[in-house]
Short mmCIF file of C-alpha atoms and ligand atoms in Angstrom, two decimals:
data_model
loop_
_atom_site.label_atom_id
_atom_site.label_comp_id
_atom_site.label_asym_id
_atom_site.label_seq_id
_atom_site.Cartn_x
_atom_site.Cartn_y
_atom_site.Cartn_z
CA UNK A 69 -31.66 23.07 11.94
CA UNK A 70 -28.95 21.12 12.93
CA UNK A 71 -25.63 22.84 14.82
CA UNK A 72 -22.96 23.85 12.65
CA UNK A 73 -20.02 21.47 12.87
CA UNK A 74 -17.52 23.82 11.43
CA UNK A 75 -15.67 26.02 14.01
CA UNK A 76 -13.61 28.33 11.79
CA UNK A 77 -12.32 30.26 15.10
CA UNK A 78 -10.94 26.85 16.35
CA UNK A 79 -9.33 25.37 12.86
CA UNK A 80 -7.75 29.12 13.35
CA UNK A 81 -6.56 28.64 16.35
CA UNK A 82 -4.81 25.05 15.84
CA UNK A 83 -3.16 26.49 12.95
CA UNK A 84 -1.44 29.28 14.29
CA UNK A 85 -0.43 27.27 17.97
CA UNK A 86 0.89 24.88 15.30
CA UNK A 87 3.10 27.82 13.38
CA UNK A 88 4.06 29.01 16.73
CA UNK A 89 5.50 25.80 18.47
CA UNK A 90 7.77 24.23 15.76
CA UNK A 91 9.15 21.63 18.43
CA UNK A 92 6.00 19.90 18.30
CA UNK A 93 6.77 16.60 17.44
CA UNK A 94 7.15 15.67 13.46
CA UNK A 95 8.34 12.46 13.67
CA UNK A 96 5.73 11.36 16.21
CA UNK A 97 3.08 12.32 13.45
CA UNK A 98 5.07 10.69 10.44
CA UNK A 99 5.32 7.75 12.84
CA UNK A 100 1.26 7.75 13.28
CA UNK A 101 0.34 8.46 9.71
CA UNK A 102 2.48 5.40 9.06
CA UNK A 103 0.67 3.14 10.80
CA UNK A 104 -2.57 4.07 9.30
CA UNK A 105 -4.48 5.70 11.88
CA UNK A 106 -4.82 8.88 10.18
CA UNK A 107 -4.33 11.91 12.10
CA UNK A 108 -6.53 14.45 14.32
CA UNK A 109 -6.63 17.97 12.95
CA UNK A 110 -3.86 18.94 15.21
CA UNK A 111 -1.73 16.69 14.02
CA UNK A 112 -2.33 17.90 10.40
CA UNK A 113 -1.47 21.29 11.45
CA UNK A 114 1.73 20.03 12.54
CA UNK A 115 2.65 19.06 9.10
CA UNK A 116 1.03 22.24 7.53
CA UNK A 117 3.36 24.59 9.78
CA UNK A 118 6.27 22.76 8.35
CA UNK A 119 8.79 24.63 5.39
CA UNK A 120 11.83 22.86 5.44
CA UNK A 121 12.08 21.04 2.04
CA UNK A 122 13.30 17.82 4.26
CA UNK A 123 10.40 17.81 6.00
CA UNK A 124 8.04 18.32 2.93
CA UNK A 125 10.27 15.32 1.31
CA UNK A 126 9.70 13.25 4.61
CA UNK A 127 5.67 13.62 4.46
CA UNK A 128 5.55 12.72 0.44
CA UNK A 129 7.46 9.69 1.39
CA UNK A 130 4.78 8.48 4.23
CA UNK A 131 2.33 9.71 1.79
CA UNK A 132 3.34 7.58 -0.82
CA UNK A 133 4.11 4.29 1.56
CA UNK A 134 0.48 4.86 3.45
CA UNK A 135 -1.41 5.07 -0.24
CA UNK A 136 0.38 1.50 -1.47
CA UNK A 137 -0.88 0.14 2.07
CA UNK A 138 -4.22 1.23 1.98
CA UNK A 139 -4.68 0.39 -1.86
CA UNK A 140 -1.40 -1.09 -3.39
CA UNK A 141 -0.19 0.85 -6.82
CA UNK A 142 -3.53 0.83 -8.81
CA UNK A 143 -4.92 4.01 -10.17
CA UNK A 144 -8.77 4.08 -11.10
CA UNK A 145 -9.66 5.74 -14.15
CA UNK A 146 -12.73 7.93 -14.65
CA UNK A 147 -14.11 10.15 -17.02
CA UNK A 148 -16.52 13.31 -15.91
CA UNK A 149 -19.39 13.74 -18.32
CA UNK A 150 -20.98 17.05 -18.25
CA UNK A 151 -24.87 17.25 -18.98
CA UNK A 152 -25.72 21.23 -19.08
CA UNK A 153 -23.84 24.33 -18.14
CA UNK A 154 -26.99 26.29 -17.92
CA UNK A 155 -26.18 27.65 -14.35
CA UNK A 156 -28.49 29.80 -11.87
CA UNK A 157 -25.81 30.61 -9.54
CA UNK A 158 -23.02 32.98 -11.03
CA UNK A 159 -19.99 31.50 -8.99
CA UNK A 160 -16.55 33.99 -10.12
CA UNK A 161 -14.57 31.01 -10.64
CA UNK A 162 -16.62 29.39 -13.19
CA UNK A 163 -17.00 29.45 -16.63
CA UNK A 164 -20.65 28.28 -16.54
CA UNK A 165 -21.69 31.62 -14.16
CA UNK A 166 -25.05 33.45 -15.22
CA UNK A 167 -23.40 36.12 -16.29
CA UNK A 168 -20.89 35.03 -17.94
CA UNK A 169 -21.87 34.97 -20.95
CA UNK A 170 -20.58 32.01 -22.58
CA UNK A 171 -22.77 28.99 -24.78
CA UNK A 172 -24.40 27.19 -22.14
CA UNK A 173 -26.65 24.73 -23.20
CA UNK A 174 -28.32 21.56 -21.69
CA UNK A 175 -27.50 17.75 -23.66
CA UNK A 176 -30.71 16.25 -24.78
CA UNK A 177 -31.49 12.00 -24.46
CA UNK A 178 -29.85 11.72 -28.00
CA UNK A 179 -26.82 13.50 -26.83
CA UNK A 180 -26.11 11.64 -23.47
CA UNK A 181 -25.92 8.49 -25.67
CA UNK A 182 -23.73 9.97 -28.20
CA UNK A 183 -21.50 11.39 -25.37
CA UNK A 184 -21.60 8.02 -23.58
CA UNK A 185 -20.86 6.01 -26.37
CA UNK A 186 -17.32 8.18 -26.94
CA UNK A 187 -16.59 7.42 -24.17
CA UNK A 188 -16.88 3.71 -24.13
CA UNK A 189 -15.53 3.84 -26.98
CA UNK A 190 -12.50 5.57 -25.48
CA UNK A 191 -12.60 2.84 -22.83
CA UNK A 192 -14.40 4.01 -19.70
CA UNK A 193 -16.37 2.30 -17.47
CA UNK A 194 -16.91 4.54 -14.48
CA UNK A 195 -18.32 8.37 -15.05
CA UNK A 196 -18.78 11.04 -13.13
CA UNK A 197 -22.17 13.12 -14.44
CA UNK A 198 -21.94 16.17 -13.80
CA UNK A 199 -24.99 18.82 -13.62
CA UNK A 200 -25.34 22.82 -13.08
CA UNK A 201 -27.63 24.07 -10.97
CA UNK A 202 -30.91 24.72 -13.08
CA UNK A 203 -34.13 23.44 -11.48
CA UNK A 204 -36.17 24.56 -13.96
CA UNK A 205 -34.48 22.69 -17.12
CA UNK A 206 -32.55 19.99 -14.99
CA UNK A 207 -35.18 18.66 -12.19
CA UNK A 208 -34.34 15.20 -10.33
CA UNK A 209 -36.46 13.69 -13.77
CA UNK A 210 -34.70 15.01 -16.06
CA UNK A 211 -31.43 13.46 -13.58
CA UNK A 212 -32.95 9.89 -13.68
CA UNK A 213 -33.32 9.74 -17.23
CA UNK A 214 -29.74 10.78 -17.70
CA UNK A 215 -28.86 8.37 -15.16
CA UNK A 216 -30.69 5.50 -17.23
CA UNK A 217 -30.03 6.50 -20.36
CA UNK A 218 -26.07 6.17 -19.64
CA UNK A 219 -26.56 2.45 -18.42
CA UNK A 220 -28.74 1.46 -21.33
CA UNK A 221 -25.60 2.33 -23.77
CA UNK A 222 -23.60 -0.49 -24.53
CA UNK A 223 -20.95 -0.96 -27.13
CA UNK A 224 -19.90 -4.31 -28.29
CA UNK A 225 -19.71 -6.16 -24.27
CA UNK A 226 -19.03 -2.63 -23.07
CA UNK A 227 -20.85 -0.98 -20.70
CA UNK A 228 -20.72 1.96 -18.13
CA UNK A 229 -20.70 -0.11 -14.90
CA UNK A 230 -20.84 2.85 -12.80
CA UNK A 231 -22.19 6.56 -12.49
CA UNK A 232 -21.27 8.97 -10.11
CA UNK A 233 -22.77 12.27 -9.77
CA UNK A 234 -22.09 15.92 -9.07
CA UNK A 235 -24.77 17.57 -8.75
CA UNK A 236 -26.05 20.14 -6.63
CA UNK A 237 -27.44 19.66 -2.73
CA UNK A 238 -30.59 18.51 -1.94
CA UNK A 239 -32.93 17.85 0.81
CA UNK A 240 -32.75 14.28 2.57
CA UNK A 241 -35.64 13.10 1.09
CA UNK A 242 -34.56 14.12 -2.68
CA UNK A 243 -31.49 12.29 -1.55
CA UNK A 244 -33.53 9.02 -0.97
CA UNK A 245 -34.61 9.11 -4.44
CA UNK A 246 -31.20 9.82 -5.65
CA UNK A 247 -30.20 6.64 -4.11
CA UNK A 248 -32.59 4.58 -6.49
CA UNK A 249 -30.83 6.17 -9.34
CA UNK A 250 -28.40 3.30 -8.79
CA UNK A 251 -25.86 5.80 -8.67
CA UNK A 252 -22.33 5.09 -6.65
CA UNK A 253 -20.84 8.26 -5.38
CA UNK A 254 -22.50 11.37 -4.57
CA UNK A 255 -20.04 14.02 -4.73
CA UNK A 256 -20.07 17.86 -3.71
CA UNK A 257 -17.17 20.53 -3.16
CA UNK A 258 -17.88 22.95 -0.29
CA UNK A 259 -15.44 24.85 -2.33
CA UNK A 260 -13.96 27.13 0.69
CA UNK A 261 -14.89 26.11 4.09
CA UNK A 262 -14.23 30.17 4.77
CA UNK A 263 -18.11 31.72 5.24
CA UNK A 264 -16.38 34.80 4.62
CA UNK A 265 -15.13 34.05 0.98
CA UNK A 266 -17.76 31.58 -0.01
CA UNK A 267 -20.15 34.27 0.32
CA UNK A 268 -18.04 36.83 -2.05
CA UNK A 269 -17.27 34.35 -4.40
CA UNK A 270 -21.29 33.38 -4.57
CA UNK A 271 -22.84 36.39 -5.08
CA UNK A 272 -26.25 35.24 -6.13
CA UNK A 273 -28.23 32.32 -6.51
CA UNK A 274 -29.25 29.11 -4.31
CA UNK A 275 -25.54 28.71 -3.66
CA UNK A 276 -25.18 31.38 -2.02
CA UNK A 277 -26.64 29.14 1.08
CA UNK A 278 -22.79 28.06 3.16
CA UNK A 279 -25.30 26.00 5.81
CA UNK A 280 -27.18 23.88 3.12
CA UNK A 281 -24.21 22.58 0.86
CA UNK A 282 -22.12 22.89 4.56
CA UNK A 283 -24.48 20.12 6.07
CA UNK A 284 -25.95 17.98 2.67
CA UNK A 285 -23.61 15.13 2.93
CA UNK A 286 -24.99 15.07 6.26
CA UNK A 287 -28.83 14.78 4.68
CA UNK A 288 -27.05 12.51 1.66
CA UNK A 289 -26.22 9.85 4.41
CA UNK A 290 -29.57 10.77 5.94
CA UNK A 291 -31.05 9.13 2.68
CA UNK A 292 -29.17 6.24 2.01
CA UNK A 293 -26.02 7.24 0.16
CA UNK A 294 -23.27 6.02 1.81
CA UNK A 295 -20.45 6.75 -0.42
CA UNK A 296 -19.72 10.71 -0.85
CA UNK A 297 -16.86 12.81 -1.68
CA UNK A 298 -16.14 15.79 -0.49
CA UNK A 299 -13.55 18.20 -1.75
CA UNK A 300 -12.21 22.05 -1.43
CA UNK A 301 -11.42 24.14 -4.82
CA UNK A 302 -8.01 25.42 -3.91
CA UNK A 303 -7.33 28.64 -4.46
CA UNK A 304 -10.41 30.71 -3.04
CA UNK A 305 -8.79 30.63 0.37
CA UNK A 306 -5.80 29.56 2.59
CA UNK A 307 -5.42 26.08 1.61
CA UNK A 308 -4.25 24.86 4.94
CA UNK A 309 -7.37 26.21 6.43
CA UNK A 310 -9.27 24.26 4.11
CA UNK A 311 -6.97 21.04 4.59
CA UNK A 312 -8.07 21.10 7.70
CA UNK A 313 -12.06 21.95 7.42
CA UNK A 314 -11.77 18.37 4.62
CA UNK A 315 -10.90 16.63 7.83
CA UNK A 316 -12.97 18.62 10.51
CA UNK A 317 -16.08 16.98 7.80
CA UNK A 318 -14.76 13.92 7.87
CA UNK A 319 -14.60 13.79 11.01
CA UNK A 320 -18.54 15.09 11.43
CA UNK A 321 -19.23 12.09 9.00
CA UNK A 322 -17.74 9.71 10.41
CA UNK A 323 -18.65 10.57 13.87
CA UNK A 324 -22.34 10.34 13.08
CA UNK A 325 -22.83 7.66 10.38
CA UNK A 326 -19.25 5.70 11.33
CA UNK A 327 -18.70 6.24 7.83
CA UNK A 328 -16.31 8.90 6.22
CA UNK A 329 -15.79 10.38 3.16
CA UNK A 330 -15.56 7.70 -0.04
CA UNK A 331 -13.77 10.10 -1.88
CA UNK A 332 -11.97 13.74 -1.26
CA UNK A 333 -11.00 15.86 -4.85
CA UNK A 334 -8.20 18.65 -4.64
CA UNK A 335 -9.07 20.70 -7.39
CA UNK A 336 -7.15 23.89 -8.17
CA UNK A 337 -8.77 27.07 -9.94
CA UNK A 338 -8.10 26.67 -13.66
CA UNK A 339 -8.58 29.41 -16.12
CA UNK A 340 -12.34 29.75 -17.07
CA UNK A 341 -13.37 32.21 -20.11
CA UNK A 342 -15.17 35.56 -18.84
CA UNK A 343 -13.95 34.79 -14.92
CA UNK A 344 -11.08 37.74 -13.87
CA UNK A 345 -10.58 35.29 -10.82
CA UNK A 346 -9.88 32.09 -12.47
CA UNK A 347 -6.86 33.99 -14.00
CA UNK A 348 -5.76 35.52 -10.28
CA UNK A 349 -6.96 33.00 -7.92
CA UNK A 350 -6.73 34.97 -4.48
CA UNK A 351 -4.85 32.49 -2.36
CA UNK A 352 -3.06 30.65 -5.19
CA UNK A 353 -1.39 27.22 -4.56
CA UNK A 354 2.09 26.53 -6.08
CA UNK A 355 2.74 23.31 -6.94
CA UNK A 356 4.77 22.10 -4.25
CA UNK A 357 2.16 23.44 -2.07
CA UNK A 358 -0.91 21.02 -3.78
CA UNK A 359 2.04 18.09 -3.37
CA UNK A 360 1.36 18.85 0.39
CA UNK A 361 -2.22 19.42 0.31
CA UNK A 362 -2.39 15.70 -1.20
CA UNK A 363 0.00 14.23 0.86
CA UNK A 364 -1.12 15.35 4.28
CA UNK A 365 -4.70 14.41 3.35
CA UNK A 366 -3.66 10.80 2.47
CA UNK A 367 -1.68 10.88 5.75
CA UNK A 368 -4.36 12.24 7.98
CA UNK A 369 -7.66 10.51 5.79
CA UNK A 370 -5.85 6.70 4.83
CA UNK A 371 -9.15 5.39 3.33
CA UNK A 372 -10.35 8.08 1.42
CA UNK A 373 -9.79 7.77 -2.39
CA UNK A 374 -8.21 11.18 -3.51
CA UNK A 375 -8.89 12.53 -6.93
CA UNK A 376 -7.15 14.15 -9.00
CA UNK A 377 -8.35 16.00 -12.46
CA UNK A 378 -6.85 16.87 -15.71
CA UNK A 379 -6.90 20.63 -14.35
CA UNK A 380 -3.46 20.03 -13.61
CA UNK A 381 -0.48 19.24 -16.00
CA UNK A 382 0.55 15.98 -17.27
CA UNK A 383 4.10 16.16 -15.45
CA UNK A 384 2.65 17.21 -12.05
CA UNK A 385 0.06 14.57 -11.99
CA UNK A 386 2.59 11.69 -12.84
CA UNK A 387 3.94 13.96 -9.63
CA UNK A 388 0.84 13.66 -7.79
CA UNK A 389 0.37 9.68 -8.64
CA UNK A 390 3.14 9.74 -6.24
CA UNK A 391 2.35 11.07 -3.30
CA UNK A 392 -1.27 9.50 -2.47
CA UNK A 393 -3.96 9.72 -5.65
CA UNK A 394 -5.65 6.82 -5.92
CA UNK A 395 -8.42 8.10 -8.95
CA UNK A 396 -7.78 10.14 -11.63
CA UNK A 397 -9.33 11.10 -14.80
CA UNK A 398 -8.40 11.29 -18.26
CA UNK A 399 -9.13 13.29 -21.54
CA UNK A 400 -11.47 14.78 -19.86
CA UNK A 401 -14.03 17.30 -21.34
CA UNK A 402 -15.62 19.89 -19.24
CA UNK A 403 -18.22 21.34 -21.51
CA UNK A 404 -21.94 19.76 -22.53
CA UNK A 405 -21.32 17.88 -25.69
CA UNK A 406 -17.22 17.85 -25.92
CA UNK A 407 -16.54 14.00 -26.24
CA UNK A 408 -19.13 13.25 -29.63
CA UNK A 409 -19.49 16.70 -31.18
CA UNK A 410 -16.32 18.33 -33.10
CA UNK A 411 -18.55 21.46 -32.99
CA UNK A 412 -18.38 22.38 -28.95
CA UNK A 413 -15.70 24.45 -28.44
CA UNK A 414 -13.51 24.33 -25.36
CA UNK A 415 -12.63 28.01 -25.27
CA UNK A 416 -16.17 29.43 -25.59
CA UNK A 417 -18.22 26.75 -23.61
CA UNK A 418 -16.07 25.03 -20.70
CA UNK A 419 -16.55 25.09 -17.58
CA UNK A 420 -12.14 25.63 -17.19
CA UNK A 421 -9.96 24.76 -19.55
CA UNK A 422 -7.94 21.60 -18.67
CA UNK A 423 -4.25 20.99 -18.50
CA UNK A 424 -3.62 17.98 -19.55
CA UNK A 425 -4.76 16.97 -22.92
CA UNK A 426 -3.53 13.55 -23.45
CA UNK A 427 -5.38 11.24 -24.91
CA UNK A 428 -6.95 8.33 -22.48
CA UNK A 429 -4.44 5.58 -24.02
CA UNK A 430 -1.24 8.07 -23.24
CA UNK A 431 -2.32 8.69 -19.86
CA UNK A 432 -2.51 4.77 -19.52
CA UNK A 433 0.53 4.52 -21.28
CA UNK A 434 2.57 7.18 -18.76
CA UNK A 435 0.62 5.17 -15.97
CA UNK A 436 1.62 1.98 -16.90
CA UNK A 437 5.55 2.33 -17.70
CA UNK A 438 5.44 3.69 -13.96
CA UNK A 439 5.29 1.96 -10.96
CA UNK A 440 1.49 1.63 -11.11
CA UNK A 441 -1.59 -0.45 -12.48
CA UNK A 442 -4.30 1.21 -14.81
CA UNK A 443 -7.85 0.29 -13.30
CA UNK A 444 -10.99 0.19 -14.54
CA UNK A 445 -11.97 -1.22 -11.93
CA UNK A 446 -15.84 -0.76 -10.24
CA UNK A 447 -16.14 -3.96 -8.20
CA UNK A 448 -16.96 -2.58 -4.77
CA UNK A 449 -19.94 -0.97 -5.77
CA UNK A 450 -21.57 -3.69 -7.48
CA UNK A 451 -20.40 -6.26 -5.03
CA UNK A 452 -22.21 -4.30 -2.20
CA UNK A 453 -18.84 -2.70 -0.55
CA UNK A 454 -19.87 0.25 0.03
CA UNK A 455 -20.43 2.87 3.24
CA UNK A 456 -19.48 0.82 6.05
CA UNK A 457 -18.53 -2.57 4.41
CA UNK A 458 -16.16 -1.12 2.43
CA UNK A 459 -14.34 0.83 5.42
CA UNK A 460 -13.98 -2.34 7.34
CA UNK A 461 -12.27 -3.47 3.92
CA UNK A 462 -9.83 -0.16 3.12
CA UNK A 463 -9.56 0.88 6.93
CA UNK A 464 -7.23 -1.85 7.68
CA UNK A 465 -5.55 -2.35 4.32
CA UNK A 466 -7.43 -4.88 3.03
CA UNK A 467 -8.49 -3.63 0.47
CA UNK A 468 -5.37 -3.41 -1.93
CA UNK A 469 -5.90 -7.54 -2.63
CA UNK A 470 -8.85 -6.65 -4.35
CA UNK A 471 -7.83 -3.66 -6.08
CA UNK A 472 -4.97 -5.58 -7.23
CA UNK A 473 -6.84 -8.16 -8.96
CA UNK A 474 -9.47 -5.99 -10.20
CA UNK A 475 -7.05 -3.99 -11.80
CA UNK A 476 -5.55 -6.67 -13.34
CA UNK A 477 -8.43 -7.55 -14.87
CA UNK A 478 -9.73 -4.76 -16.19
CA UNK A 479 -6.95 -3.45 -17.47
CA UNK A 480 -6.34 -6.24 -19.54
CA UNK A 481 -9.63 -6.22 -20.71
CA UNK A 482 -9.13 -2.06 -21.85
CA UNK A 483 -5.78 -3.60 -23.26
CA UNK A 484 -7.78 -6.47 -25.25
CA UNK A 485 -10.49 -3.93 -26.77
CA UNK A 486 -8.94 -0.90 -26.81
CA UNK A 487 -5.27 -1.20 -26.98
CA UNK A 488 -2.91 -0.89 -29.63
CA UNK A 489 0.26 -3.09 -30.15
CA UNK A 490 2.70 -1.52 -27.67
CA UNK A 491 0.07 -1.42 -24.72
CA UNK A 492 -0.70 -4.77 -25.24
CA UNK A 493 3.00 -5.59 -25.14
CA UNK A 494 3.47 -3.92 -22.18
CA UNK A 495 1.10 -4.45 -20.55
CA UNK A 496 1.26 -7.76 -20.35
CA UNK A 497 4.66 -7.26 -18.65
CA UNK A 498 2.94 -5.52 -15.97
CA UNK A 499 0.25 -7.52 -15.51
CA UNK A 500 2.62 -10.50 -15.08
CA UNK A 501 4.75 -8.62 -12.50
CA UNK A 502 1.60 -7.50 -10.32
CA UNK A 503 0.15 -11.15 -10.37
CA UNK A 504 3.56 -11.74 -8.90
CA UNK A 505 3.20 -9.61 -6.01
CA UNK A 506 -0.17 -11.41 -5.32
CA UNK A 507 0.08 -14.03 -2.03
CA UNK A 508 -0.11 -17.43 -3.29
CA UNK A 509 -3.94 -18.46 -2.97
CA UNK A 510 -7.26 -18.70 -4.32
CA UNK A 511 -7.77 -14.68 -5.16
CA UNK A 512 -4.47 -15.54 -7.14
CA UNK A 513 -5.87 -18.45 -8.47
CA UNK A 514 -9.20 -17.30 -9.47
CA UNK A 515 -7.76 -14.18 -10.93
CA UNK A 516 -5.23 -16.54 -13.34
CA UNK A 517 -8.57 -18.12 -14.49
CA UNK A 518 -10.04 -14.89 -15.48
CA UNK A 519 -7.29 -13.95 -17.07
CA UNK A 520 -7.86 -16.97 -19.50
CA UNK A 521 -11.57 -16.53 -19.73
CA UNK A 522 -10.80 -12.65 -21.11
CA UNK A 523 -8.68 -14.33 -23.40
CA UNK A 524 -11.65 -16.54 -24.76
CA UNK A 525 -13.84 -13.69 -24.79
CA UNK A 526 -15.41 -13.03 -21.65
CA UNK A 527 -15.96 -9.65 -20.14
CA UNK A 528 -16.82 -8.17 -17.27
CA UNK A 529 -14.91 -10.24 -14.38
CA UNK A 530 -14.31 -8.95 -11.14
CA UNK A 531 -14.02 -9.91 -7.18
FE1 SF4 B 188 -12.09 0.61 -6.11
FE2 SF4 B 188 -13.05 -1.49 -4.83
FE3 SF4 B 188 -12.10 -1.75 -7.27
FE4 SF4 B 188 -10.44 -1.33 -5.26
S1 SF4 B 188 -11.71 -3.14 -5.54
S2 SF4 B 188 -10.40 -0.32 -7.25
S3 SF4 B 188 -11.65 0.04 -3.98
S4 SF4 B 188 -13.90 -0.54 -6.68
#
């Protein structure tokens, strides 16, 4: 049994020295964050103590500055793709609970394609599947097939080029075979970091274990994944407690595989049919308080990709785009069946009900008369940059030259099969002011090519 790496008495501790010593030095930290070092946990406490609306404003500016560093103004796209909601565990947040009482059902073969096909057909090309605990009727089998049977659907030249999963924790060596999936990301919430109120809020089932889904990106890197995100459901707790437990496991990660989190999601409790607490979270985050919560992650984590979900509303996520995001999704469905079948209802079947219900081409469209770039982008994984590799790449802020062009490219090619007339229109006017911003040189270069060779017809181009 490994040693807990969690100290809830220390994280404590920092937090209140930090609320009681509001000399400590700001700036100093601001300065840091800026240079992309990230910050220790007691320098995220230092910005967590803070209230004074000039401070909050001087932390979403870093914020901001230290995301275009890390990965210049693209945001990647994603869609989540839910295969059952048949649920052993009985979680009070969730609309999927035991005893809940809503439809739950599990997608067959036939549906997986039909939901994958709506959603190439919507544009995607990176999903996140996303699986209930249910051994019985959703075993690591029934998990490959999914896996396969959303690469074997293509569309015209379109494809899903990558699958993420969320799916429940498993032991190290159900974690190797995970890995041969072909999956990219394997991502799991601790939900609260708080033993205390993870165990009320689990009352029965496997997930009522804090230890096993504390430690299984541990065992995940153990068996050869070495992208995982990691994420807290604000809400359930005090979020700058949990702020702070995100970076005390990154920090675990990192210090024993040299790799940290891929990825780290900042959900907030949405309202879930048949869950009381859904509708009165117990330590509920305002909005201005989630601005924070993103910002001082991107500050303290540079390299992590933070995610943001269509749980929130379309004017605070153009917010959020802001202040450090760097992945977000879009007309997203969170019940079994929702993208192919008019039948599903949201109301009786979801796991929450989203907030933002604009179509994938409007959220593009908001995205794109911004100050960012629409990506499709899944380069890194297929290139090989991944774990390690692909810290050496973001840690520095490297990374952003590919993003750049790989947005630029797929974007265009969303534009060329999906578009209508006034994306195409403008987005060519952003794609000609970000090849602009590129250096002069061969990624340049090369990228003008592929621009030409979409033109002609060719998909699927990336560095
Ligand atoms: Fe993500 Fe890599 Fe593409 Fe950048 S280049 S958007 S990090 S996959």
């Amino acid at each position: 049994m490994k040693r807990l790496f969690l100290d809830e008495a220390k994280i404590n501790q920092t937090l209140s020295k930090s609320k009681d010593a509001l000399s400590l030095d700001f700036d100093g930290v601001i300065k840091k964050a800026l240079s992309l070092k990230g910050l220790s946990t007691e320098e995220a406490a230092i910005l967590l103590g803070r209230s004074d609306p000039e401070e909050h404003e001087k932390i979403f500016q870093a914020a901001k500055s230290v995301k275009e560093s890390i990965y210049g103004n693209r945001l990647v796209l994603f869609a989540p793709l839910y295969l059952n909601s048949r649920c052993v565990n009985d979680c009070t947040y969730c609309g999927f609970g035991k005893s809940i009482g809503n439809d739950l059902r599990t997608l067959s073969s036939e549906e997986i394609k039909n939901e994958t096909e709506a959603l190439i057909r919507d544009g995607h090309k990176r999903l996140l599947l996303v699986a209930a605990e249910d051994p019985k009727n959703f075993d690591m089998d029934r998990l490959e097939r999914a896996v396969d049977t959303v690469y074997s659907v293509s569309s015209g030249q379109s494809k899903i080029r990558r699958v993420n999963v969320n799916i429940a924790p498993m032991s190290t060596e159900e974690f190797r075979r995970l890995k041969t999936f072909g999956i990219g990301t394997y991502q799991l919430f601790q939900e609260t970091y708080n033993r205390e109120m993870y165990s009320s809020v689990h009352p029965s089932g496997p997930k009522r274990d804090y230890v096993w889904r504390l430690h299984a990106m541990h065992r995940a890197m153990e068996g050869g994944i070495d992208d995982v995100g990691i994420g807290a459901l604000f809400g359930l707790y005090d979020y700058s407690f949990e702020v702070l437990a995100l970076l005390e496991h990154t920090k675990s990660l990192e210090k024993e595989f040299k790799v940290g989190p891929h990825t780290i999601s900042v959900p907030r409790i949405e309202q879930a049919k048949g869950s009381e607490m859904s509708l009165y979270p117990p330590y509920k985050v305002t909005d201005n308080e989630l601005k924070l919560i993103v910002s001082i992650l991107r500050l303290a984590v540079p390299s992590a990709g933070i995610i943001l979900s269509t749980r929130e509303r379309a004017e605070l996520r153009d917010e959020l785009f802001h202040l450090g995001v760097s992945q977000v999704s879009a007309a997203s469905k969170t019940t079994p069946g929702g993208y192919s079948s008019s039948k599903v209802s949201e109301e009786n079947s979801a796991q929450f009900i989203t907030s933002d219900k604009r179509s994938t081409l409007e959220v593009i469209k908001s995205i794109s008369n911004s100050e960012f770039s629409p990506s499709f982008c899944t380069a890194c994984y297929r290139v090989g940059r991944t774990g390690e590799v692909f810290m050496r790449h973001a840690k520095p802020g490297n990374i952003k030259h590919f993003c750049r062009a790989n947005s630029i490219l797929s974007f265009k090619e969303y534009m060329l099969d999906y578009g209508d007339t006034e994306i195409r229109r403008t987005g060519l006017e952003l794609i000609t002011k970000e090849l602009k911003k590129m250096e002069e040189g061969l990624l340049k270069l090369e990228t003008e090519k592929k621009l030409a060779e979409l033109d002609h017809g060719k998909r699927n181009l990336f560095f």
